[in-house]
Amino acid sequence: MKSKNILIVENKEQDRKLMEYLIGQVHTFQSFDQGTVALSQLANQNPDLILISLQLLDIEPILFLQKVRALGNHSCRVVGLISSTEEQQIPYFRELGFEELIVKPVRPKEFIPKIQSLLAQPEKTGAKDGEKPSSLPILNPEIYEQLLRLSSKEVIFQVFLDFAEECKNLLQLLERSSAIETSEEITRAIHTLKGNSGTLGLDKLYVAAKHSESLGKQEKSIEFAESLHYLKAAIKEFQEFLRTEQSLNNV
């Protein structure tokens, strides 16, 4: 009996068709080649599990994950589909909130048992004390409260505005550079952003910057370029968070 509903979000047709064939034998599924289209249909699908490629072109997978969680369906498991060249980044993606990572191209004998195992796990009902959050927060409330003990809310907000300018400068630097360039200037800028984001309690930015800095120092150009997608996504989320002063007032 096909009792579970699975959402496949994969822009590479060959990979998508293979997963459709395998999953279709045991479960119902909906399949999309664009993350934005999948999100627009998500409320009507009520999936038990989402398989999403980490190489989507139309939306950052991290933003997709955040929007899924924002809908409040905590029982839905979100699994990243990662290429074999990105396997070393699996711990990073787990830290960002993906509950499992599956390497592409999928292996039929391993793929379905993995899916069945994920679906058989106890259903989640939301965050509980001691449970790992589905994703890191933009602003750590404990550190924000510590900052408020040192200065006024207006001063702290200005500090965040100054940091937003630093983020903007880094984005501009990245736009001017080669897609896989790991220059000392870029690595140094990311290092500075990492330190400041850690001081300000911007946890998601800190983790993304730390990961990019590490790959940059190791001169792993391809992995470094991939990590920049998630650093940029974290910066954009912070910028959105900071658009109104009310964001900080609600922390």
PDB file of C-alpha atoms in Angstrom:
ATOM      1  CA  MET A   1       0.000   0.000   0.000  1.00  0.00           C
ATOM      2  CA  LYS A   2       1.396   3.377  -1.029  1.00  0.00           C
ATOM      3  CA  SER A   3       0.752   5.141   2.268  1.00  0.00           C
ATOM      4  CA  LYS A   4       3.412   7.838   2.191  1.00  0.00           C
ATOM      5  CA  ASN A   5       3.744  10.938   0.042  1.00  0.00           C
ATOM      6  CA  ILE A   6       7.211  11.992  -1.133  1.00  0.00           C
ATOM      7  CA  LEU A   7       8.211  15.224  -2.829  1.00  0.00           C
ATOM      8  CA  ILE A   8      11.109  15.077  -5.292  1.00  0.00           C
ATOM      9  CA  VAL A   9      12.813  18.347  -6.190  1.00  0.00           C
ATOM     10  CA  GLU A  10      15.589  17.699  -8.703  1.00  0.00           C
ATOM     11  CA  ASN A  11      16.592  19.803 -11.720  1.00  0.00           C
ATOM     12  CA  LYS A  12      18.619  17.066 -13.421  1.00  0.00           C
ATOM     13  CA  GLU A  13      16.170  15.011 -15.447  1.00  0.00           C
ATOM     14  CA  GLN A  14      18.096  11.738 -15.432  1.00  0.00           C
ATOM     15  CA  ASP A  15      18.427  11.729 -11.638  1.00  0.00           C
ATOM     16  CA  ARG A  16      14.815  12.810 -11.193  1.00  0.00           C
ATOM     17  CA  LYS A  17      13.404  10.109 -13.488  1.00  0.00           C
ATOM     18  CA  LEU A  18      15.371   7.377 -11.714  1.00  0.00           C
ATOM     19  CA  MET A  19      14.015   8.437  -8.310  1.00  0.00           C
ATOM     20  CA  GLU A  20      10.501   8.706  -9.691  1.00  0.00           C
ATOM     21  CA  TYR A  21      10.725   5.132 -10.989  1.00  0.00           C
ATOM     22  CA  LEU A  22      12.102   3.716  -7.737  1.00  0.00           C
ATOM     23  CA  ILE A  23       9.812   5.599  -5.354  1.00  0.00           C
ATOM     24  CA  GLY A  24       6.743   5.065  -7.540  1.00  0.00           C
ATOM     25  CA  GLN A  25       6.922   1.331  -6.860  1.00  0.00           C
ATOM     26  CA  VAL A  26       6.298   1.759  -3.135  1.00  0.00           C
ATOM     27  CA  HIS A  27       4.944   5.262  -2.445  1.00  0.00           C
ATOM     28  CA  THR A  28       3.063   8.107  -4.060  1.00  0.00           C
ATOM     29  CA  PHE A  29       5.130  11.077  -5.119  1.00  0.00           C
ATOM     30  CA  GLN A  30       5.085  14.531  -6.669  1.00  0.00           C
ATOM     31  CA  SER A  31       8.061  15.626  -8.716  1.00  0.00           C
ATOM     32  CA  PHE A  32       9.382  19.094  -9.602  1.00  0.00           C
ATOM     33  CA  ASP A  33      12.418  20.413 -11.440  1.00  0.00           C
ATOM     34  CA  GLN A  34      12.286  23.803  -9.703  1.00  0.00           C
ATOM     35  CA  GLY A  35      12.339  24.564  -5.987  1.00  0.00           C
ATOM     36  CA  THR A  36      10.144  27.653  -6.296  1.00  0.00           C
ATOM     37  CA  VAL A  37       7.409  25.670  -8.038  1.00  0.00           C
ATOM     38  CA  ALA A  38       7.611  22.927  -5.407  1.00  0.00           C
ATOM     39  CA  LEU A  39       7.214  25.538  -2.654  1.00  0.00           C
ATOM     40  CA  SER A  40       4.147  27.021  -4.335  1.00  0.00           C
ATOM     41  CA  GLN A  41       2.513  23.588  -4.240  1.00  0.00           C
ATOM     42  CA  LEU A  42       3.766  22.532  -0.829  1.00  0.00           C
ATOM     43  CA  ALA A  43       0.703  23.508   1.193  1.00  0.00           C
ATOM     44  CA  ASN A  44      -1.457  21.257  -0.977  1.00  0.00           C
ATOM     45  CA  GLN A  45       0.923  18.290  -0.973  1.00  0.00           C
ATOM     46  CA  ASN A  46       1.471  17.657   2.766  1.00  0.00           C
ATOM     47  CA  PRO A  47       4.499  15.431   2.093  1.00  0.00           C
ATOM     48  CA  ASP A  48       5.972  12.990   4.599  1.00  0.00           C
ATOM     49  CA  LEU A  49       9.442  13.394   3.116  1.00  0.00           C
ATOM     50  CA  ILE A  50      11.119  15.825   0.719  1.00  0.00           C
ATOM     51  CA  LEU A  51      14.121  14.929  -1.431  1.00  0.00           C
ATOM     52  CA  ILE A  52      15.796  18.112  -2.632  1.00  0.00           C
ATOM     53  CA  SER A  53      18.857  18.532  -4.810  1.00  0.00           C
ATOM     54  CA  LEU A  54      21.548  20.749  -3.321  1.00  0.00           C
ATOM     55  CA  GLN A  55      22.374  21.910  -6.865  1.00  0.00           C
ATOM     56  CA  LEU A  56      19.128  23.692  -7.693  1.00  0.00           C
ATOM     57  CA  LEU A  57      19.484  26.723  -9.927  1.00  0.00           C
ATOM     58  CA  ASP A  58      16.382  28.726  -9.015  1.00  0.00           C
ATOM     59  CA  ILE A  59      16.569  28.753  -5.198  1.00  0.00           C
ATOM     60  CA  GLU A  60      19.190  28.119  -2.539  1.00  0.00           C
ATOM     61  CA  PRO A  61      18.377  24.772  -0.856  1.00  0.00           C
ATOM     62  CA  ILE A  62      18.933  26.397   2.552  1.00  0.00           C
ATOM     63  CA  LEU A  63      16.217  28.951   1.825  1.00  0.00           C
ATOM     64  CA  PHE A  64      13.960  26.154   0.606  1.00  0.00           C
ATOM     65  CA  LEU A  65      14.513  24.292   3.878  1.00  0.00           C
ATOM     66  CA  GLN A  66      13.743  27.404   5.922  1.00  0.00           C
ATOM     67  CA  LYS A  67      10.505  28.044   4.025  1.00  0.00           C
ATOM     68  CA  VAL A  68       9.409  24.435   4.557  1.00  0.00           C
ATOM     69  CA  ARG A  69       9.971  24.786   8.302  1.00  0.00           C
ATOM     70  CA  ALA A  70       8.194  28.150   8.322  1.00  0.00           C
ATOM     71  CA  LEU A  71       5.030  26.363   7.169  1.00  0.00           C
ATOM     72  CA  GLY A  72       5.057  24.499  10.480  1.00  0.00           C
ATOM     73  CA  ASN A  73       5.143  20.931   9.144  1.00  0.00           C
ATOM     74  CA  HIS A  74       7.764  19.630  11.562  1.00  0.00           C
ATOM     75  CA  SER A  75       6.890  15.993  10.849  1.00  0.00           C
ATOM     76  CA  CYS A  76       8.119  16.294   7.257  1.00  0.00           C
ATOM     77  CA  ARG A  77      11.683  15.087   6.825  1.00  0.00           C
ATOM     78  CA  VAL A  78      13.906  17.079   4.446  1.00  0.00           C
ATOM     79  CA  VAL A  79      16.714  15.118   2.811  1.00  0.00           C
ATOM     80  CA  GLY A  80      19.442  16.681   0.676  1.00  0.00           C
ATOM     81  CA  LEU A  81      20.587  15.072  -2.563  1.00  0.00           C
ATOM     82  CA  ILE A  82      24.319  15.668  -2.858  1.00  0.00           C
ATOM     83  CA  SER A  83      26.813  14.869  -5.619  1.00  0.00           C
ATOM     84  CA  SER A  84      29.637  12.444  -4.950  1.00  0.00           C
ATOM     85  CA  THR A  85      32.149  15.327  -5.191  1.00  0.00           C
ATOM     86  CA  GLU A  86      30.474  17.040  -2.217  1.00  0.00           C
ATOM     87  CA  GLU A  87      30.491  14.137   0.240  1.00  0.00           C
ATOM     88  CA  GLN A  88      33.002  15.839   2.524  1.00  0.00           C
ATOM     89  CA  GLN A  89      30.478  18.639   3.063  1.00  0.00           C
ATOM     90  CA  ILE A  90      27.848  16.313   4.546  1.00  0.00           C
ATOM     91  CA  PRO A  91      28.572  17.373   8.187  1.00  0.00           C
ATOM     92  CA  TYR A  92      28.095  21.010   7.155  1.00  0.00           C
ATOM     93  CA  PHE A  93      24.710  20.351   5.549  1.00  0.00           C
ATOM     94  CA  ARG A  94      23.600  18.375   8.603  1.00  0.00           C
ATOM     95  CA  GLU A  95      24.532  21.356  10.761  1.00  0.00           C
ATOM     96  CA  LEU A  96      22.365  23.569   8.594  1.00  0.00           C
ATOM     97  CA  GLY A  97      19.339  21.380   9.232  1.00  0.00           C
ATOM     98  CA  PHE A  98      19.099  18.633   6.613  1.00  0.00           C
ATOM     99  CA  GLU A  99      18.157  15.438   8.415  1.00  0.00           C
ATOM    100  CA  GLU A 100      19.915  13.137   5.971  1.00  0.00           C
ATOM    101  CA  LEU A 101      22.075  13.392   2.862  1.00  0.00           C
ATOM    102  CA  ILE A 102      21.888  10.941  -0.031  1.00  0.00           C
ATOM    103  CA  VAL A 103      24.669  10.811  -2.614  1.00  0.00           C
ATOM    104  CA  LYS A 104      23.780  10.990  -6.317  1.00  0.00           C
ATOM    105  CA  PRO A 105      23.511   9.137  -8.550  1.00  0.00           C
ATOM    106  CA  VAL A 106      21.383   7.041  -6.218  1.00  0.00           C
ATOM    107  CA  ARG A 107      21.993   3.305  -5.986  1.00  0.00           C
ATOM    108  CA  PRO A 108      18.673   1.462  -6.343  1.00  0.00           C
ATOM    109  CA  LYS A 109      19.522  -1.321  -3.867  1.00  0.00           C
ATOM    110  CA  GLU A 110      20.434   1.239  -1.185  1.00  0.00           C
ATOM    111  CA  PHE A 111      18.033   4.050  -2.071  1.00  0.00           C
ATOM    112  CA  ILE A 112      14.651   2.500  -1.245  1.00  0.00           C
ATOM    113  CA  PRO A 113      15.810   0.902   2.070  1.00  0.00           C
ATOM    114  CA  LYS A 114      17.170   4.329   3.069  1.00  0.00           C
ATOM    115  CA  ILE A 115      13.853   6.000   2.220  1.00  0.00           C
ATOM    116  CA  GLN A 116      11.909   3.319   4.084  1.00  0.00           C
ATOM    117  CA  SER A 117      14.164   3.723   7.114  1.00  0.00           C
ATOM    118  CA  LEU A 118      13.628   7.486   7.184  1.00  0.00           C
ATOM    119  CA  LEU A 119       9.867   7.109   6.913  1.00  0.00           C
ATOM    120  CA  ALA A 120       9.830   4.479   9.668  1.00  0.00           C
ATOM    121  CA  GLN A 121      11.455   6.782  12.210  1.00  0.00           C
ATOM    122  CA  PRO A 122       9.160   8.137  14.958  1.00  0.00           C
ATOM    123  CA  GLU A 123       7.175  11.123  13.797  1.00  0.00           C
ATOM    124  CA  LYS A 124       8.389  14.473  14.987  1.00  0.00           C
ATOM    125  CA  THR A 125       5.886  16.776  16.622  1.00  0.00           C
ATOM    126  CA  GLY A 126       8.011  19.905  16.828  1.00  0.00           C
ATOM    127  CA  ALA A 127      10.955  21.161  18.756  1.00  0.00           C
ATOM    128  CA  LYS A 128      11.504  19.733  22.226  1.00  0.00           C
ATOM    129  CA  ASP A 129      13.921  20.479  24.985  1.00  0.00           C
ATOM    130  CA  GLY A 130      17.312  19.037  24.102  1.00  0.00           C
ATOM    131  CA  GLU A 131      16.363  18.312  20.500  1.00  0.00           C
ATOM    132  CA  LYS A 132      18.649  19.609  17.784  1.00  0.00           C
ATOM    133  CA  PRO A 133      16.907  22.497  15.971  1.00  0.00           C
ATOM    134  CA  SER A 134      15.956  22.019  12.335  1.00  0.00           C
ATOM    135  CA  SER A 135      18.209  24.934  11.448  1.00  0.00           C
ATOM    136  CA  LEU A 136      20.477  27.401  13.158  1.00  0.00           C
ATOM    137  CA  PRO A 137      18.951  30.739  14.200  1.00  0.00           C
ATOM    138  CA  ILE A 138      19.894  33.959  12.463  1.00  0.00           C
ATOM    139  CA  LEU A 139      20.386  35.686  15.827  1.00  0.00           C
ATOM    140  CA  ASN A 140      21.239  33.853  19.037  1.00  0.00           C
ATOM    141  CA  PRO A 141      18.848  35.393  21.612  1.00  0.00           C
ATOM    142  CA  GLU A 142      21.166  34.693  24.542  1.00  0.00           C
ATOM    143  CA  ILE A 143      24.054  36.605  22.982  1.00  0.00           C
ATOM    144  CA  TYR A 144      21.694  39.416  21.991  1.00  0.00           C
ATOM    145  CA  GLU A 145      20.596  39.749  25.612  1.00  0.00           C
ATOM    146  CA  GLN A 146      24.249  39.903  26.666  1.00  0.00           C
ATOM    147  CA  LEU A 147      24.852  42.713  24.156  1.00  0.00           C
ATOM    148  CA  LEU A 148      21.911  44.642  25.565  1.00  0.00           C
ATOM    149  CA  ARG A 149      23.515  44.538  29.005  1.00  0.00           C
ATOM    150  CA  LEU A 150      26.521  46.325  27.542  1.00  0.00           C
ATOM    151  CA  SER A 151      24.738  49.052  25.616  1.00  0.00           C
ATOM    152  CA  SER A 152      21.351  50.401  24.526  1.00  0.00           C
ATOM    153  CA  LYS A 153      19.136  48.750  21.930  1.00  0.00           C
ATOM    154  CA  GLU A 154      19.685  51.712  19.580  1.00  0.00           C
ATOM    155  CA  VAL A 155      23.455  51.371  19.763  1.00  0.00           C
ATOM    156  CA  ILE A 156      23.324  47.610  19.258  1.00  0.00           C
ATOM    157  CA  PHE A 157      21.055  48.045  16.268  1.00  0.00           C
ATOM    158  CA  GLN A 158      23.552  50.460  14.731  1.00  0.00           C
ATOM    159  CA  VAL A 159      26.256  47.840  15.218  1.00  0.00           C
ATOM    160  CA  PHE A 160      24.119  45.391  13.266  1.00  0.00           C
ATOM    161  CA  LEU A 161      23.648  47.995  10.524  1.00  0.00           C
ATOM    162  CA  ASP A 162      27.423  48.437  10.299  1.00  0.00           C
ATOM    163  CA  PHE A 163      27.839  44.680  10.074  1.00  0.00           C
ATOM    164  CA  ALA A 164      25.210  44.593   7.300  1.00  0.00           C
ATOM    165  CA  GLU A 165      27.425  47.012   5.355  1.00  0.00           C
ATOM    166  CA  GLU A 166      30.340  44.617   5.860  1.00  0.00           C
ATOM    167  CA  CYS A 167      28.198  41.801   4.446  1.00  0.00           C
ATOM    168  CA  LYS A 168      27.266  43.970   1.462  1.00  0.00           C
ATOM    169  CA  ASN A 169      30.941  44.698   0.757  1.00  0.00           C
ATOM    170  CA  LEU A 170      31.759  40.991   0.828  1.00  0.00           C
ATOM    171  CA  LEU A 171      28.953  40.223  -1.629  1.00  0.00           C
ATOM    172  CA  GLN A 172      30.278  42.895  -3.960  1.00  0.00           C
ATOM    173  CA  LEU A 173      33.788  41.442  -3.674  1.00  0.00           C
ATOM    174  CA  LEU A 174      32.483  37.997  -4.555  1.00  0.00           C
ATOM    175  CA  GLU A 175      30.586  39.373  -7.552  1.00  0.00           C
ATOM    176  CA  ARG A 176      33.807  40.898  -8.911  1.00  0.00           C
ATOM    177  CA  SER A 177      35.775  37.675  -8.485  1.00  0.00           C
ATOM    178  CA  SER A 178      35.984  34.432 -10.396  1.00  0.00           C
ATOM    179  CA  ALA A 179      33.354  31.864  -9.471  1.00  0.00           C
ATOM    180  CA  ILE A 180      35.984  29.551  -8.001  1.00  0.00           C
ATOM    181  CA  GLU A 181      38.587  32.094  -6.917  1.00  0.00           C
ATOM    182  CA  THR A 182      40.040  31.648  -3.454  1.00  0.00           C
ATOM    183  CA  SER A 183      42.162  34.780  -3.229  1.00  0.00           C
ATOM    184  CA  GLU A 184      43.760  35.925  -0.001  1.00  0.00           C
ATOM    185  CA  GLU A 185      41.559  39.034  -0.075  1.00  0.00           C
ATOM    186  CA  ILE A 186      38.357  36.999  -0.158  1.00  0.00           C
ATOM    187  CA  THR A 187      39.527  34.552   2.499  1.00  0.00           C
ATOM    188  CA  ARG A 188      40.555  37.446   4.753  1.00  0.00           C
ATOM    189  CA  ALA A 189      37.168  39.163   4.274  1.00  0.00           C
ATOM    190  CA  ILE A 190      35.334  35.946   5.123  1.00  0.00           C
ATOM    191  CA  HIS A 191      37.558  35.490   8.179  1.00  0.00           C
ATOM    192  CA  THR A 192      36.629  38.974   9.417  1.00  0.00           C
ATOM    193  CA  LEU A 193      32.942  38.332   8.783  1.00  0.00           C
ATOM    194  CA  LYS A 194      33.202  35.044  10.651  1.00  0.00           C
ATOM    195  CA  GLY A 195      34.688  36.714  13.706  1.00  0.00           C
ATOM    196  CA  ASN A 196      32.172  39.554  13.774  1.00  0.00           C
ATOM    197  CA  SER A 197      29.185  37.268  13.210  1.00  0.00           C
ATOM    198  CA  GLY A 198      30.355  35.096  16.104  1.00  0.00           C
ATOM    199  CA  THR A 199      30.682  38.122  18.386  1.00  0.00           C
ATOM    200  CA  LEU A 200      27.194  39.345  17.453  1.00  0.00           C
ATOM    201  CA  GLY A 201      25.569  35.933  17.891  1.00  0.00           C
ATOM    202  CA  LEU A 202      24.701  35.507  14.225  1.00  0.00           C
ATOM    203  CA  ASP A 203      25.004  31.728  14.403  1.00  0.00           C
ATOM    204  CA  LYS A 204      23.970  30.777  10.876  1.00  0.00           C
ATOM    205  CA  LEU A 205      26.313  33.302   9.299  1.00  0.00           C
ATOM    206  CA  TYR A 206      29.139  32.194  11.565  1.00  0.00           C
ATOM    207  CA  VAL A 207      28.800  28.516  10.581  1.00  0.00           C
ATOM    208  CA  ALA A 208      28.587  29.353   6.857  1.00  0.00           C
ATOM    209  CA  ALA A 209      31.583  31.718   7.001  1.00  0.00           C
ATOM    210  CA  LYS A 210      33.651  29.237   9.018  1.00  0.00           C
ATOM    211  CA  HIS A 211      32.995  26.522   6.450  1.00  0.00           C
ATOM    212  CA  SER A 212      33.885  28.772   3.494  1.00  0.00           C
ATOM    213  CA  GLU A 213      37.024  30.057   5.208  1.00  0.00           C
ATOM    214  CA  SER A 214      38.236  26.525   5.878  1.00  0.00           C
ATOM    215  CA  LEU A 215      37.782  25.476   2.247  1.00  0.00           C
ATOM    216  CA  GLY A 216      39.402  28.689   1.031  1.00  0.00           C
ATOM    217  CA  LYS A 217      42.494  28.144   3.149  1.00  0.00           C
ATOM    218  CA  GLN A 218      42.752  24.595   1.821  1.00  0.00           C
ATOM    219  CA  GLU A 219      42.461  25.999  -1.726  1.00  0.00           C
ATOM    220  CA  LYS A 220      39.677  23.563  -2.561  1.00  0.00           C
ATOM    221  CA  SER A 221      38.289  25.772  -5.317  1.00  0.00           C
ATOM    222  CA  ILE A 222      35.248  23.738  -6.360  1.00  0.00           C
ATOM    223  CA  GLU A 223      34.078  23.053  -2.805  1.00  0.00           C
ATOM    224  CA  PHE A 224      34.809  26.663  -1.873  1.00  0.00           C
ATOM    225  CA  ALA A 225      32.642  27.954  -4.718  1.00  0.00           C
ATOM    226  CA  GLU A 226      29.806  25.652  -3.635  1.00  0.00           C
ATOM    227  CA  SER A 227      30.065  26.830  -0.025  1.00  0.00           C
ATOM    228  CA  LEU A 228      29.676  30.444  -1.152  1.00  0.00           C
ATOM    229  CA  HIS A 229      26.091  29.694  -2.231  1.00  0.00           C
ATOM    230  CA  TYR A 230      25.186  29.003   1.390  1.00  0.00           C
ATOM    231  CA  LEU A 231      27.205  31.920   2.733  1.00  0.00           C
ATOM    232  CA  LYS A 232      25.363  34.249   0.361  1.00  0.00           C
ATOM    233  CA  ALA A 233      22.028  32.727   1.374  1.00  0.00           C
ATOM    234  CA  ALA A 234      22.838  33.279   5.062  1.00  0.00           C
ATOM    235  CA  ILE A 235      23.791  36.898   4.350  1.00  0.00           C
ATOM    236  CA  LYS A 236      20.569  37.500   2.441  1.00  0.00           C
ATOM    237  CA  GLU A 237      18.534  36.015   5.262  1.00  0.00           C
ATOM    238  CA  PHE A 238      20.308  38.290   7.752  1.00  0.00           C
ATOM    239  CA  GLN A 239      19.628  41.308   5.530  1.00  0.00           C
ATOM    240  CA  GLU A 240      15.951  40.404   5.387  1.00  0.00           C
ATOM    241  CA  PHE A 241      15.904  39.897   9.153  1.00  0.00           C
ATOM    242  CA  LEU A 242      17.368  43.354   9.668  1.00  0.00           C
ATOM    243  CA  ARG A 243      15.101  45.285   7.314  1.00  0.00           C
ATOM    244  CA  THR A 244      13.007  46.610  10.164  1.00  0.00           C
ATOM    245  CA  GLU A 245      14.033  47.451  13.695  1.00  0.00           C
ATOM    246  CA  GLN A 246      11.017  45.462  14.840  1.00  0.00           C
ATOM    247  CA  SER A 247      12.952  42.263  14.045  1.00  0.00           C
ATOM    248  CA  LEU A 248      15.265  42.910  16.943  1.00  0.00           C
ATOM    249  CA  ASN A 249      12.447  44.042  19.221  1.00  0.00           C
ATOM    250  CA  ASN A 250      10.784  40.663  18.792  1.00  0.00           C
ATOM    251  CA  VAL A 251      13.837  38.588  19.746  1.00  0.00           C
TER     252      VAL A 251
END
